[in-house]
PDB file of C-alpha atoms in Angstrom:
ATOM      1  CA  UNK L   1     -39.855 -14.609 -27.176  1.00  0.00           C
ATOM      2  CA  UNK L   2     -37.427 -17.071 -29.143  1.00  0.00           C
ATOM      3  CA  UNK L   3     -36.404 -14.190 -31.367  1.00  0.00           C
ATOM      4  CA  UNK L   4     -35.672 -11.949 -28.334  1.00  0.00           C
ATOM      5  CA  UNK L   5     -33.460 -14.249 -26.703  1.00  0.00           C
ATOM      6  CA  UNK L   6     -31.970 -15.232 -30.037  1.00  0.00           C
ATOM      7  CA  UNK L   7     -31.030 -11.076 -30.405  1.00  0.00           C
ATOM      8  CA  UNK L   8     -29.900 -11.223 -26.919  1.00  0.00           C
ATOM      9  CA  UNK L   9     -27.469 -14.567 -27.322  1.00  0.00           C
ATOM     10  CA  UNK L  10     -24.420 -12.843 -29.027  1.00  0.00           C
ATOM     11  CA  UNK L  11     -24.651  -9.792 -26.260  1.00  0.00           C
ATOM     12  CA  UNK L  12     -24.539 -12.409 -23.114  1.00  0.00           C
ATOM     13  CA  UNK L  13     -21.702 -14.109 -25.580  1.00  0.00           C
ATOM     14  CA  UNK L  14     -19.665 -11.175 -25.590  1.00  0.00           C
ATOM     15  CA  UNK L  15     -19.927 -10.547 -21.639  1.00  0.00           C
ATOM     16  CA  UNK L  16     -19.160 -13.389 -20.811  1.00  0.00           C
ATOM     17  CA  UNK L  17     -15.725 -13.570 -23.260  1.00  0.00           C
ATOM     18  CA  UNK L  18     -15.277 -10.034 -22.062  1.00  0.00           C
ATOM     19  CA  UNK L  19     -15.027 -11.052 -18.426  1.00  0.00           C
ATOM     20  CA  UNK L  20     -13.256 -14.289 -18.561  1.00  0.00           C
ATOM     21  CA  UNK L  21     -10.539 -12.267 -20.982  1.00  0.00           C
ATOM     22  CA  UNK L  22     -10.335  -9.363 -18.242  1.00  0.00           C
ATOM     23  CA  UNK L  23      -9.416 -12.311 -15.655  1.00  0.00           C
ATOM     24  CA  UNK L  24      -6.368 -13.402 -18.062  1.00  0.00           C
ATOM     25  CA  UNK L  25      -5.597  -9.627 -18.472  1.00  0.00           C
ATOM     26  CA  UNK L  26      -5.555  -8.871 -14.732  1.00  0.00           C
ATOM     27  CA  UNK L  27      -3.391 -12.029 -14.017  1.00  0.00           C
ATOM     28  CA  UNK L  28      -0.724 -11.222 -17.007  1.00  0.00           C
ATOM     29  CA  UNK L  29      -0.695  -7.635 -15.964  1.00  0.00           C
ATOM     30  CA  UNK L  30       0.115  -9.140 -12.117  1.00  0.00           C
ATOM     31  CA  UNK L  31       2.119 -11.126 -13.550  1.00  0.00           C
ATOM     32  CA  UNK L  32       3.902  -8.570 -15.319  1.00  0.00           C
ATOM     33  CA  UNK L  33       4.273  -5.885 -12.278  1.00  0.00           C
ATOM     34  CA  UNK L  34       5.761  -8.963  -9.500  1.00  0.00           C
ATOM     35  CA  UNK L  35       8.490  -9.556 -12.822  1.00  0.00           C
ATOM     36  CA  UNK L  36       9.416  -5.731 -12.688  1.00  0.00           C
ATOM     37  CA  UNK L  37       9.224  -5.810  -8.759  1.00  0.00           C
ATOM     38  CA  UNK L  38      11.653  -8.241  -8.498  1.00  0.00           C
ATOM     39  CA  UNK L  39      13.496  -6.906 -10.910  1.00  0.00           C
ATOM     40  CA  UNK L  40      13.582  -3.616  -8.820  1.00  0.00           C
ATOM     41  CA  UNK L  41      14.268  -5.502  -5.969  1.00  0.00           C
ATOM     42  CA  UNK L  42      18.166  -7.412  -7.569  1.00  0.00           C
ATOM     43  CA  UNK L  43      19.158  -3.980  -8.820  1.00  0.00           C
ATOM     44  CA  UNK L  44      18.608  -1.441  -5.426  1.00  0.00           C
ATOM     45  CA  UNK L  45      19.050  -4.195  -2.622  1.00  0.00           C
ATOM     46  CA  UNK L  46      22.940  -3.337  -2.631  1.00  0.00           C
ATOM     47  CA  UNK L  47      22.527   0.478  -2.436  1.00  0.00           C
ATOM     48  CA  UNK L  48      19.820   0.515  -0.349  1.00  0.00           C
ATOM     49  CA  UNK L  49      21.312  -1.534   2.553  1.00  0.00           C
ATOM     50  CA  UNK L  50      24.362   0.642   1.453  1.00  0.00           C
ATOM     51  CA  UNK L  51      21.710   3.624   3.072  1.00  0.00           C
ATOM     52  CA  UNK L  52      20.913   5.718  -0.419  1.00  0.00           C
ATOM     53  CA  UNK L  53      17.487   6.639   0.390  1.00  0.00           C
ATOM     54  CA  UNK L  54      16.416   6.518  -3.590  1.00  0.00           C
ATOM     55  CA  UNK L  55      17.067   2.952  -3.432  1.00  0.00           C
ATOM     56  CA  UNK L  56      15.084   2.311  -0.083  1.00  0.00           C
ATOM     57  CA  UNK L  57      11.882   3.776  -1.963  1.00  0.00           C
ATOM     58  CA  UNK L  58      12.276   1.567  -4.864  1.00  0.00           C
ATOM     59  CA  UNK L  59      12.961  -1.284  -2.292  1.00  0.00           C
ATOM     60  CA  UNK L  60       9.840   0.105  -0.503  1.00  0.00           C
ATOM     61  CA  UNK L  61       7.601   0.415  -3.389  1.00  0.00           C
ATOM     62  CA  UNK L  62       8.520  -2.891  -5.001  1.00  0.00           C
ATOM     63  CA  UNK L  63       7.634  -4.763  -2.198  1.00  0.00           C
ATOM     64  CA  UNK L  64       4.645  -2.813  -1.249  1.00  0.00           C
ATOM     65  CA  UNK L  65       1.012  -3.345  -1.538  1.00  0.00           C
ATOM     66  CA  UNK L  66       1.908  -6.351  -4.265  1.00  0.00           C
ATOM     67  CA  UNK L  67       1.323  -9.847  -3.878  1.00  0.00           C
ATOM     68  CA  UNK L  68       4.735 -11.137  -2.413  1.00  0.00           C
ATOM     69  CA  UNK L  69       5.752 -15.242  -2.834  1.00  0.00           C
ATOM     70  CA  UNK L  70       3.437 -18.148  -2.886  1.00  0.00           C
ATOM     71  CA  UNK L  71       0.906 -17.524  -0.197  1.00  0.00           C
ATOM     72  CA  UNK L  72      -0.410 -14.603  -1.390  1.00  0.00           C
ATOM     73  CA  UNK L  73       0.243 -11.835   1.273  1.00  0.00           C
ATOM     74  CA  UNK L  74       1.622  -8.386   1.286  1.00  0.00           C
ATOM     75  CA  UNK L  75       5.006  -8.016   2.363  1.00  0.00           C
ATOM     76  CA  UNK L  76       4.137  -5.018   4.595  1.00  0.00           C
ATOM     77  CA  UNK L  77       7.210  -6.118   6.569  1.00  0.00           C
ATOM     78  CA  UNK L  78       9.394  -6.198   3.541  1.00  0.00           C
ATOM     79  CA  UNK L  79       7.341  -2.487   2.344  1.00  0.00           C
ATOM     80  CA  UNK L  80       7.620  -0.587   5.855  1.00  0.00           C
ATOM     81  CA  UNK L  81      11.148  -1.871   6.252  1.00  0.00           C
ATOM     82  CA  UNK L  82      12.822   0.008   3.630  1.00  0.00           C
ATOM     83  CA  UNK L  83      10.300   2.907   3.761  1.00  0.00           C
ATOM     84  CA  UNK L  84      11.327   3.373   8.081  1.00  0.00           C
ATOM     85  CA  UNK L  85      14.857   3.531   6.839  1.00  0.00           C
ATOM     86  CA  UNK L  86      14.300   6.198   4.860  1.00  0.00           C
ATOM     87  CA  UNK L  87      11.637   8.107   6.773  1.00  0.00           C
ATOM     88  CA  UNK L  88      14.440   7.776   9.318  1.00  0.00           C
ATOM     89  CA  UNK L  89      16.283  10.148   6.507  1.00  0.00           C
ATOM     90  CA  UNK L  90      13.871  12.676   6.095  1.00  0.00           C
ATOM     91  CA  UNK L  91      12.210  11.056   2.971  1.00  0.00           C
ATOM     92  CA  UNK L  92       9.333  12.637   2.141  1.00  0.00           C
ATOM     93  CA  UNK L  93       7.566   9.880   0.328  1.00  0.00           C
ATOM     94  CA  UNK L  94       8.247   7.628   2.857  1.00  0.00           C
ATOM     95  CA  UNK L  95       6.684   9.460   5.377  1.00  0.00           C
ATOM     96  CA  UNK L  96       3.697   9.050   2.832  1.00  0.00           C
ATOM     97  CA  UNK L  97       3.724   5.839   2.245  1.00  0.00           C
ATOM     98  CA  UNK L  98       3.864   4.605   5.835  1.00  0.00           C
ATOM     99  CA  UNK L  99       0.872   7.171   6.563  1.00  0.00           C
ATOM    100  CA  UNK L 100      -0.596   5.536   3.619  1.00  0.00           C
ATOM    101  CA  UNK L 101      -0.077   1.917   5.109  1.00  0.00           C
ATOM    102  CA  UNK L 102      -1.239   2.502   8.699  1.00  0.00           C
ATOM    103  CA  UNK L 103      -3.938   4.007   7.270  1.00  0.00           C
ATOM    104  CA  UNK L 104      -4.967   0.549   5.983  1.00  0.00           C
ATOM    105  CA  UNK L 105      -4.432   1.398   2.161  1.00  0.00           C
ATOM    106  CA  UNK L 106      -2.478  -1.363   1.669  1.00  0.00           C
ATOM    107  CA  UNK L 107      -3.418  -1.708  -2.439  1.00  0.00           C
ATOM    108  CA  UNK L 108      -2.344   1.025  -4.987  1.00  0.00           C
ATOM    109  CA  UNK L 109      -2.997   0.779  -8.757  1.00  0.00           C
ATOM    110  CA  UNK L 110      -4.653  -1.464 -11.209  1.00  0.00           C
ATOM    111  CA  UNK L 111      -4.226  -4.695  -8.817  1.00  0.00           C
ATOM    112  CA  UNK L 112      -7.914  -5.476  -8.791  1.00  0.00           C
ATOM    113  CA  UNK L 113      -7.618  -9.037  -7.506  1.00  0.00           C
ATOM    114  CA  UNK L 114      -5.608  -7.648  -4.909  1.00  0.00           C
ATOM    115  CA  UNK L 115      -8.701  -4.623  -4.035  1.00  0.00           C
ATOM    116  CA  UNK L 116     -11.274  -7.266  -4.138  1.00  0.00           C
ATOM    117  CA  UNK L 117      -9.199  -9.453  -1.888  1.00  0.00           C
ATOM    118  CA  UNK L 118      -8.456  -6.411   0.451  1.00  0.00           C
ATOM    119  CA  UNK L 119     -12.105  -5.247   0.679  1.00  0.00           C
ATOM    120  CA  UNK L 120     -13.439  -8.736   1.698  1.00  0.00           C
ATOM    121  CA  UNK L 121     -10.841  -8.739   4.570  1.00  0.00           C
ATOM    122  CA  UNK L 122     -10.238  -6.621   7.344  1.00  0.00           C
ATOM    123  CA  UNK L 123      -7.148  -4.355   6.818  1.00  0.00           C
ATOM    124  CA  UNK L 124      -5.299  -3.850   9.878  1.00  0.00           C
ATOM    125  CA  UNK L 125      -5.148   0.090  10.283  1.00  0.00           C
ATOM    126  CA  UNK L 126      -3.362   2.341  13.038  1.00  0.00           C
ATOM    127  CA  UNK L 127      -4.957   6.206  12.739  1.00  0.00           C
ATOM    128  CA  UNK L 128      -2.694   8.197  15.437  1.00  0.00           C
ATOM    129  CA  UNK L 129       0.035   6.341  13.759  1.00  0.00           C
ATOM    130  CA  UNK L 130      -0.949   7.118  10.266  1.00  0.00           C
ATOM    131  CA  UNK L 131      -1.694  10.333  10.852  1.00  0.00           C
ATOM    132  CA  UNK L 132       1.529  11.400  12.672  1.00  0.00           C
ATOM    133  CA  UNK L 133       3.328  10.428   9.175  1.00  0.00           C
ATOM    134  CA  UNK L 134       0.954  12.048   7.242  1.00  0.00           C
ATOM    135  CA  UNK L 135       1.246  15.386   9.250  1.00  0.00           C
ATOM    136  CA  UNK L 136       4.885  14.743   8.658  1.00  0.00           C
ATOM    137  CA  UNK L 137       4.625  14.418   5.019  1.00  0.00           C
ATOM    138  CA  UNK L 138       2.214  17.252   5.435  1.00  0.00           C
ATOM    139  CA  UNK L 139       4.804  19.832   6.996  1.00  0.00           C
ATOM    140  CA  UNK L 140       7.571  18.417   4.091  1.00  0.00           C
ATOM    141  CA  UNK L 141       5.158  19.815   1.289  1.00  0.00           C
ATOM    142  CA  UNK L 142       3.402  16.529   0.410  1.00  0.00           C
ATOM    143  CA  UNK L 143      -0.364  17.718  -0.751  1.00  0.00           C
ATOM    144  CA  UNK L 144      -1.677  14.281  -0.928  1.00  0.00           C
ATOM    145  CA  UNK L 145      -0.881  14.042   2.486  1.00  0.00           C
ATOM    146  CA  UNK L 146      -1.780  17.218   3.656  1.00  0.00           C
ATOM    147  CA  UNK L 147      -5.544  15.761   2.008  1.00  0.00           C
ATOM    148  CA  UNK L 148      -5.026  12.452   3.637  1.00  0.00           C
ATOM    149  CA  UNK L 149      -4.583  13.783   7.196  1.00  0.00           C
ATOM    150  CA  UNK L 150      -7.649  15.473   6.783  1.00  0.00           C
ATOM    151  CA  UNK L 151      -9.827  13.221   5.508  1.00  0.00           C
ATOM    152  CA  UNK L 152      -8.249  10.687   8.324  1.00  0.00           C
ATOM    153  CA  UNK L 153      -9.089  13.338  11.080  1.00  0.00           C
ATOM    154  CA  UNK L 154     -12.569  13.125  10.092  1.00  0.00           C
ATOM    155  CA  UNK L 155     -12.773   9.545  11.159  1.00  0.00           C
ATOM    156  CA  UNK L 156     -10.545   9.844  14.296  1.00  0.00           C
ATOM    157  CA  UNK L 157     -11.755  10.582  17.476  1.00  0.00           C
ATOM    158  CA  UNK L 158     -10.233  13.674  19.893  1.00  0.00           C
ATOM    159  CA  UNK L 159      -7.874  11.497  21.615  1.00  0.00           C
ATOM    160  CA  UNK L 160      -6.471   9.406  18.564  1.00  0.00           C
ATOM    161  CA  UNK L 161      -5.775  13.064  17.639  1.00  0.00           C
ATOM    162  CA  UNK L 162      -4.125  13.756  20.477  1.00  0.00           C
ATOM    163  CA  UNK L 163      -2.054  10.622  20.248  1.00  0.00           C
ATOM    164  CA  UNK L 164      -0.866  11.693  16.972  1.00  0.00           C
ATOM    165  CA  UNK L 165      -0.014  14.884  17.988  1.00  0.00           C
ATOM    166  CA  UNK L 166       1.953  13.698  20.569  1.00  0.00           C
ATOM    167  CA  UNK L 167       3.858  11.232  18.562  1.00  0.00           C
ATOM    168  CA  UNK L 168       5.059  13.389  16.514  1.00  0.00           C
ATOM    169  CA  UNK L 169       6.759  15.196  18.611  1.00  0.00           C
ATOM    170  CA  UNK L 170       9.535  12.348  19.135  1.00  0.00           C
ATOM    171  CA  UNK L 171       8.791  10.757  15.888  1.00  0.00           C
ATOM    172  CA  UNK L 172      11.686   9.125  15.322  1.00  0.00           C
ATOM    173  CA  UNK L 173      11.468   7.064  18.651  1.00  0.00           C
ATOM    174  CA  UNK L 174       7.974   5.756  17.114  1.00  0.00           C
ATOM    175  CA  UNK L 175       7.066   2.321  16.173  1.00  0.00           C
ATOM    176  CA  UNK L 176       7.603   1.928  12.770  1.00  0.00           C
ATOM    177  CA  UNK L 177       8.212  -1.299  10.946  1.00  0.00           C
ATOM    178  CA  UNK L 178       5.282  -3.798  10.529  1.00  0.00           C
ATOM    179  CA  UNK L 179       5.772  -6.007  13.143  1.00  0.00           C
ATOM    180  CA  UNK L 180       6.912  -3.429  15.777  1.00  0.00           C
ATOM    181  CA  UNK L 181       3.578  -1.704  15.011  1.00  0.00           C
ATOM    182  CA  UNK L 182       1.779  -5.135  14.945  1.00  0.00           C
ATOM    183  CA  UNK L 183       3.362  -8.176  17.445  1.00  0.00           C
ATOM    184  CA  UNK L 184       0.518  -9.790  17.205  1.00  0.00           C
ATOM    185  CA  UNK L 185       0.106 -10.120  13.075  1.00  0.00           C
ATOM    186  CA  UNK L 186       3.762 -11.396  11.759  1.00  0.00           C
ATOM    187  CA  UNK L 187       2.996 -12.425   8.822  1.00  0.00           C
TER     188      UNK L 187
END
């Protein structure tokens, strides 16, 4: 028995150094990405208030679905802010991206304290909303959105279809920025 658990010593070693190490690398890696998002952030703030929609995506994306300042919290108002000003453009992307965020996908890449964090906690979510811009991303040639709406109808009953549906007819006179969407969760 002594030997076996002597054999087994180094293995339970190396776990253990392997997942406090992945910790550090998840944290420098955060670190890393909030650097370049604020970096993104000085260099398109100008020319995105200015109303270039290239620099309202790279406004959008650096502020979305990261950890923003020292409480810890998306800044979905900072995120859907720059991407309604250029869905209001005919953007694409944005389109996607606020279909994405209704949807209550609020964490994209290798941000895995941020997917633990959002899978322990309720993400707020708004389906006929979501899907109205993913039907619009849809009709602009987006495939990941065309495969978004559909997965998203599957989980949406007749009349949250029919919402959606009739949203998008006068799209542009839609909710659209975080805390238009939700009063109740100003963050």
């Amino acid at each position: 028995m002594k030997k076996r658990i002597g054999r087994l010593a180094p293995a339970f070693t190396m776990l253990a150094l392997a997942a406090s190490l992945s910790g550090c690398a998840a944290a420098a890696i955060q670190g890393v990405t909030r650097a370049s998002d604020n970096a993104k952030i000085m260099a398109n703030e100008d020319a995105a208030a200015a109303g270039e929609v290239e620099a309202q995506m790279k406004m959008g994306d650096a502020h979305c679905c990261t950890i923003a300042g020292s409480a810890g919290v998306f800044n979905n108002q900072k995120a859907t802010e720059w991407y309604c000003k250029a869905a209001q453009q005919n953007e694409p992307r944005a389109f996607y991206e606020l279909g994405r965020i209704y949807s209550g996908d609020l964490v994209r890449g290798i941000n895995g304290p941020a997917k633990v964090g959002a899978m322990l906690t309720e993400q707020r979510e708004n389906k006929p909303l979501a899907l109205m811009w993913f039907n619009l991303a849809a009709r602009a040639g987006n495939d990941d959105a065309a495969e978004e709406a559909a997965d998203l109808r599957e989980d949406m009953t007749a009349p949250e279809i029919l919402q959606a549906n009739l949203r998008e007819k006068n799209w542009t006179a839609q909710a659209c920025e975080w805390n238009a969407v939700y009063p109740d969760n100003q963050l």
